[in-house]
PDB file of C-alpha atoms in Angstrom:
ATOM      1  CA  UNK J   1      10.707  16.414  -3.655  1.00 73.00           C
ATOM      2  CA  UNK J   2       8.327  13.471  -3.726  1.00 85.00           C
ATOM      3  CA  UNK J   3       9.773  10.561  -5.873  1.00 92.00           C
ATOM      4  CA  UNK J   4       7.258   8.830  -7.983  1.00 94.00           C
ATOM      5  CA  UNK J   5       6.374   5.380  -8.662  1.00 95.00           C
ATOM      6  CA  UNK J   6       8.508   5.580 -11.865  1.00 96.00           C
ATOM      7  CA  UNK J   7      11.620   6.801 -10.220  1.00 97.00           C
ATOM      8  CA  UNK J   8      11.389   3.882  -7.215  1.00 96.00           C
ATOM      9  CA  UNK J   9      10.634   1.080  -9.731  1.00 97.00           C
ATOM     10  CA  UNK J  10      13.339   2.794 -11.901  1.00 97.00           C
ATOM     11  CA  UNK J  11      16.050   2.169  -8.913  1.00 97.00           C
ATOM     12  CA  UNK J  12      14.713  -1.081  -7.905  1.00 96.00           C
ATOM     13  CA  UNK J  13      15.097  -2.690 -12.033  1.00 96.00           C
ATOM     14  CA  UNK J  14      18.168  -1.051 -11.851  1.00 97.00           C
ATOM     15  CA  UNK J  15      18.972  -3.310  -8.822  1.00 97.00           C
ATOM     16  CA  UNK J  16      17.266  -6.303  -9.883  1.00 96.00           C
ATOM     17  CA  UNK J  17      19.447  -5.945 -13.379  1.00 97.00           C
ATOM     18  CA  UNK J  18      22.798  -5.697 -11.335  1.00 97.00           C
ATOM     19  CA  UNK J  19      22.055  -8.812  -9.108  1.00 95.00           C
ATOM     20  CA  UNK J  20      21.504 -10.905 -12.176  1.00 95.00           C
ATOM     21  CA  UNK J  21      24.175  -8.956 -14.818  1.00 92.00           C
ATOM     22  CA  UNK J  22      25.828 -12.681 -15.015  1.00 90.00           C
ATOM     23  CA  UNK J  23      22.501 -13.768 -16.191  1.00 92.00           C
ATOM     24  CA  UNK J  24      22.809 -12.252 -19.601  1.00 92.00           C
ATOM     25  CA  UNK J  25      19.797 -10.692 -20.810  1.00 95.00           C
ATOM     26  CA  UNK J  26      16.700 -10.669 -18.288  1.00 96.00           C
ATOM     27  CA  UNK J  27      13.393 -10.544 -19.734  1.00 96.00           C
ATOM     28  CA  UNK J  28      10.723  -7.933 -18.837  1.00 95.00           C
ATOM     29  CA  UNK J  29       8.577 -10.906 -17.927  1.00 95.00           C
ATOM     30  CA  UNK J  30      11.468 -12.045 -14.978  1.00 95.00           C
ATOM     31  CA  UNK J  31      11.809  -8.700 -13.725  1.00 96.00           C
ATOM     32  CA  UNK J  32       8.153  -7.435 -13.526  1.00 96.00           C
ATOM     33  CA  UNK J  33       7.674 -11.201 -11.451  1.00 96.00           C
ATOM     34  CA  UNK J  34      10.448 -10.237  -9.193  1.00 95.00           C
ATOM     35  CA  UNK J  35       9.356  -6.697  -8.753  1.00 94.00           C
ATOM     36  CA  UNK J  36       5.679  -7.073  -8.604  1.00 94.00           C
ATOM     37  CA  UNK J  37       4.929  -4.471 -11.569  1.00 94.00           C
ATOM     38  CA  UNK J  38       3.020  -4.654 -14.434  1.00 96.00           C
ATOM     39  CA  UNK J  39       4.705  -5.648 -17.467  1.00 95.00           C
ATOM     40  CA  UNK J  40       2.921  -2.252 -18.794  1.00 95.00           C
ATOM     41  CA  UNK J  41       4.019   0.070 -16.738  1.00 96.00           C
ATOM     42  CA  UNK J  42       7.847  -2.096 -16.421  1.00 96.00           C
ATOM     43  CA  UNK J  43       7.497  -1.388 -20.075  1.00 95.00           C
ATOM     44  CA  UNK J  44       7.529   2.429 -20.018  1.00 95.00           C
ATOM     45  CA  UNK J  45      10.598   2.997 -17.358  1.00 97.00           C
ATOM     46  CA  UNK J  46      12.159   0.301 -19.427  1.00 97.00           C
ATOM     47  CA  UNK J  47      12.028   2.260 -22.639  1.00 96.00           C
ATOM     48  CA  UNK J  48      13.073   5.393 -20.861  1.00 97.00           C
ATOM     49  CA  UNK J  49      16.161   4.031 -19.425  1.00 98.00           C
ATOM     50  CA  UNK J  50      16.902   2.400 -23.014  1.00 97.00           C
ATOM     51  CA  UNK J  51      16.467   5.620 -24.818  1.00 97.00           C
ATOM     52  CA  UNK J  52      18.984   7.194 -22.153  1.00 97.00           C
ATOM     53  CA  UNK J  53      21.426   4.458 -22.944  1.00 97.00           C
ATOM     54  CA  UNK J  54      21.180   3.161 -19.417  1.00 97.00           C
ATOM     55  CA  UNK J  55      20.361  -0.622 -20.477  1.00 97.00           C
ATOM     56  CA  UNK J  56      20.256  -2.840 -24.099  1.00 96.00           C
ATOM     57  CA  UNK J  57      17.364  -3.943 -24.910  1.00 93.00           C
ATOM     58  CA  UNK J  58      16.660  -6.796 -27.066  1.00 91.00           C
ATOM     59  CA  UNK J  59      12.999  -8.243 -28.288  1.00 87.00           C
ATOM     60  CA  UNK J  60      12.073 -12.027 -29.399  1.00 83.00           C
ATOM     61  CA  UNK J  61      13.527 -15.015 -28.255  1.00 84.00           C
ATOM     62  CA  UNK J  62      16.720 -14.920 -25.885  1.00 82.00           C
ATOM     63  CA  UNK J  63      15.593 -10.895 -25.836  1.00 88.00           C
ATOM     64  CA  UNK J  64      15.534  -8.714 -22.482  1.00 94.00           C
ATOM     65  CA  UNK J  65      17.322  -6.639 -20.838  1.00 97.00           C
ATOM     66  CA  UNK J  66      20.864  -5.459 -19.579  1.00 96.00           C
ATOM     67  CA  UNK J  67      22.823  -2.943 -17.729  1.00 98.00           C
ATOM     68  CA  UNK J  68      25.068  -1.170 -20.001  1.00 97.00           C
ATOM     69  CA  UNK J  69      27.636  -0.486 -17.372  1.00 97.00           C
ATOM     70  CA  UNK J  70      28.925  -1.838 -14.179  1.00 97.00           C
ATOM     71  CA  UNK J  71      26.600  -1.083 -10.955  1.00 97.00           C
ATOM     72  CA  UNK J  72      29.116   1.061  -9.896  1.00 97.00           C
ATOM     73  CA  UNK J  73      28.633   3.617 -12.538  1.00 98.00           C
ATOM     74  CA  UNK J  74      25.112   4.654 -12.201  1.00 98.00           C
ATOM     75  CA  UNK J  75      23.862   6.987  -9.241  1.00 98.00           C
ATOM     76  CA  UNK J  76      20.563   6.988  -7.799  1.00 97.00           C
ATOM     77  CA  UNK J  77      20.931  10.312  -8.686  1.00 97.00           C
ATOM     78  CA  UNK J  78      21.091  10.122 -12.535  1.00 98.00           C
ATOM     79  CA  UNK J  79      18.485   7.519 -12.174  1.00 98.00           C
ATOM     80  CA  UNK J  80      15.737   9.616 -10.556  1.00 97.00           C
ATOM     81  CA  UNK J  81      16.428  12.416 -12.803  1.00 96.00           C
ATOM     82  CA  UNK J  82      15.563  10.511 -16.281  1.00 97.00           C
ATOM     83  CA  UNK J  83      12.757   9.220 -14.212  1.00 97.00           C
ATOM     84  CA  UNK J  84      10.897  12.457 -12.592  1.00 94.00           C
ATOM     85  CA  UNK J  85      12.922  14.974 -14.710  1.00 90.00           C
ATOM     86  CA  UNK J  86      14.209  16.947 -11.854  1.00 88.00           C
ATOM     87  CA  UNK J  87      15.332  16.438  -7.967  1.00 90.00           C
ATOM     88  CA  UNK J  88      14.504  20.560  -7.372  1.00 88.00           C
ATOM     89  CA  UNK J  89      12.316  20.405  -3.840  1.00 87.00           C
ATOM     90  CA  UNK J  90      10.694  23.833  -5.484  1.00 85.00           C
ATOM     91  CA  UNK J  91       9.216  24.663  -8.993  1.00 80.00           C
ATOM     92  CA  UNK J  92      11.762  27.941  -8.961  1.00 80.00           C
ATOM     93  CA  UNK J  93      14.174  25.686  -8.795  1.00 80.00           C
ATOM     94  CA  UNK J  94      13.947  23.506 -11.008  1.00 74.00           C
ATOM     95  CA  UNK J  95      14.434  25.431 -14.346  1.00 65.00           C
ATOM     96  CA  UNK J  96      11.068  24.969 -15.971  1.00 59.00           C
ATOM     97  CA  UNK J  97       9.240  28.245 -14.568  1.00 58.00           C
ATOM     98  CA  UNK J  98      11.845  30.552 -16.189  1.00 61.00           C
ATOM     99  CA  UNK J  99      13.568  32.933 -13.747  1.00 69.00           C
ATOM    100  CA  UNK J 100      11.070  34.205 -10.932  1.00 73.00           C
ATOM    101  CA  UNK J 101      11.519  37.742 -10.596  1.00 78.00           C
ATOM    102  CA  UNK J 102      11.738  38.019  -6.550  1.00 78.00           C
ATOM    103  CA  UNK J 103      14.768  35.588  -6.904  1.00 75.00           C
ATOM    104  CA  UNK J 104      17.100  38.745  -5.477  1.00 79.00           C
ATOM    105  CA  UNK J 105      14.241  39.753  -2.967  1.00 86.00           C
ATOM    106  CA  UNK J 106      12.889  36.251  -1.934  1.00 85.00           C
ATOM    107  CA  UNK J 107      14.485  35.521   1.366  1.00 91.00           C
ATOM    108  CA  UNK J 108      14.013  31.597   1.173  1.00 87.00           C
ATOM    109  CA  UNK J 109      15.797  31.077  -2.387  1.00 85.00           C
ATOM    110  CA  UNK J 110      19.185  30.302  -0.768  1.00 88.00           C
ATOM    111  CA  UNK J 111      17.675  27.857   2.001  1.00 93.00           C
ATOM    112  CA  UNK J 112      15.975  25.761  -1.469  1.00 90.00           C
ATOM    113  CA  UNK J 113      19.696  26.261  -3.142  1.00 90.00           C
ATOM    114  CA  UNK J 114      21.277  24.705  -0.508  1.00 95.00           C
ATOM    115  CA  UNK J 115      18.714  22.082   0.258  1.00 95.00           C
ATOM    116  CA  UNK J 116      18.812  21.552  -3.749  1.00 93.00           C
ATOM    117  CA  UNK J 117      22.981  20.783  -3.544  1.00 94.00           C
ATOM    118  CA  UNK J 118      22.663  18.623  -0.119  1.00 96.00           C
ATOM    119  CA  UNK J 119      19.661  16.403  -2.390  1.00 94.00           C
ATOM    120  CA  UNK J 120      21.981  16.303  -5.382  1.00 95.00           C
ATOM    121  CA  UNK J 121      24.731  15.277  -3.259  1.00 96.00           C
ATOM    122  CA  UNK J 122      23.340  13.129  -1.217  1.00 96.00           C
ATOM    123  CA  UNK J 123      21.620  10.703  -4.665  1.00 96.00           C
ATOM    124  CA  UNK J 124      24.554  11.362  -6.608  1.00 97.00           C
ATOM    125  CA  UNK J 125      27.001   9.660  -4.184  1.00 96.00           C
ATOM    126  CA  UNK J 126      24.379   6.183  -3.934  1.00 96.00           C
ATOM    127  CA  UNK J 127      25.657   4.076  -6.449  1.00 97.00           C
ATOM    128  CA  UNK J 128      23.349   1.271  -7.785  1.00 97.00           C
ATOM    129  CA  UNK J 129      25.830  -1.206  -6.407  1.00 96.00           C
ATOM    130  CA  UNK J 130      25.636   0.668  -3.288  1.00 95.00           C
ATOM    131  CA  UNK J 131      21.912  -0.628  -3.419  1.00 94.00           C
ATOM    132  CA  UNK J 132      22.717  -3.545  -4.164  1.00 93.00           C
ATOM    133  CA  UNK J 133      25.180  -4.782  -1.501  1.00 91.00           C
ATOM    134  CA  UNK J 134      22.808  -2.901   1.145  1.00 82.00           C
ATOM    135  CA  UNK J 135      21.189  -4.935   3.428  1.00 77.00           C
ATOM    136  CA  UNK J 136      17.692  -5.526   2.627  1.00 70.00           C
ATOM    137  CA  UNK J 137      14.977  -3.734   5.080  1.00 58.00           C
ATOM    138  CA  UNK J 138      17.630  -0.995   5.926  1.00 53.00           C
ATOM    139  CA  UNK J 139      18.119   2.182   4.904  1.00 55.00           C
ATOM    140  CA  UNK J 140      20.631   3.508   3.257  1.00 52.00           C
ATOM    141  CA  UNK J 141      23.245   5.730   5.087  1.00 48.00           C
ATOM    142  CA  UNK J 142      26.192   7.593   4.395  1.00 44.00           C
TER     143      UNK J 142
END
């Protein structure tokens, strides 16, 4: 699984929006400063994760941009997967090849099942919030 540009700016707005929820609305032109990203491409995750219902968005004057629930109730998970559309390390897995026929032959489909549920897991138990209170220039651990 390789996580795209989309999916890491996705998390980090995500972020940026939770450290500044008492802010009211932030515009795209604050967060793209803060995040170093093109108001362009901002644009596009932006609209994803407002079509998803994951922020409000709101254009003109006093417009921007809002989390829709607290930190707390967004995974990095659930993130990542409006973002890249799947977390599957392998194309079998991931549901958009159709069923491979050497699934009951193939002697590495249960290693990419497993490594599959530990990804899952692993992104579905990070909280946004958990991001946020992390210290900055760690990683995160369980």
């Amino acid at each position: 699984m390789l996580v795209s540009t989309k999916g890491r700016y996705a998390l980090r707005v995500m972020v940026d929006l939770a450290e500044h929820q008492g802010d009211g609305r932030i515009p795209l032109k604050q967060i793209a400063d803060r995040q170093d990203v093109s108001e362009k491409y901002l644009e596009n995750i932006l609209s994803t994760l407002v079509r998803n219902k994951v922020l409000t968005g709101m254009r003109g004057k006093g417009g921007g941009y809002r989390l829709t629930k607290d930190p707390s109730e967004f995974t990095v998970g659930q993130i990542l997967r409006l973002t890249e559309g799947t977390l599957a390390p392998v194309a079998c897995l991931n549901g958009t090849c159709g069923a491979c026929p050497r699934t009951d032959e193939c002697p590495t489909v249960g290693m990419w099942t497993q490594l599959d549920t530990l990804i899952s897991s692993y992104l579905d138990g990070v909280t946004i919030e958990d991001l946020r209170c992390a210290p900055r220039g760690l990683d995160y651990t369980i």
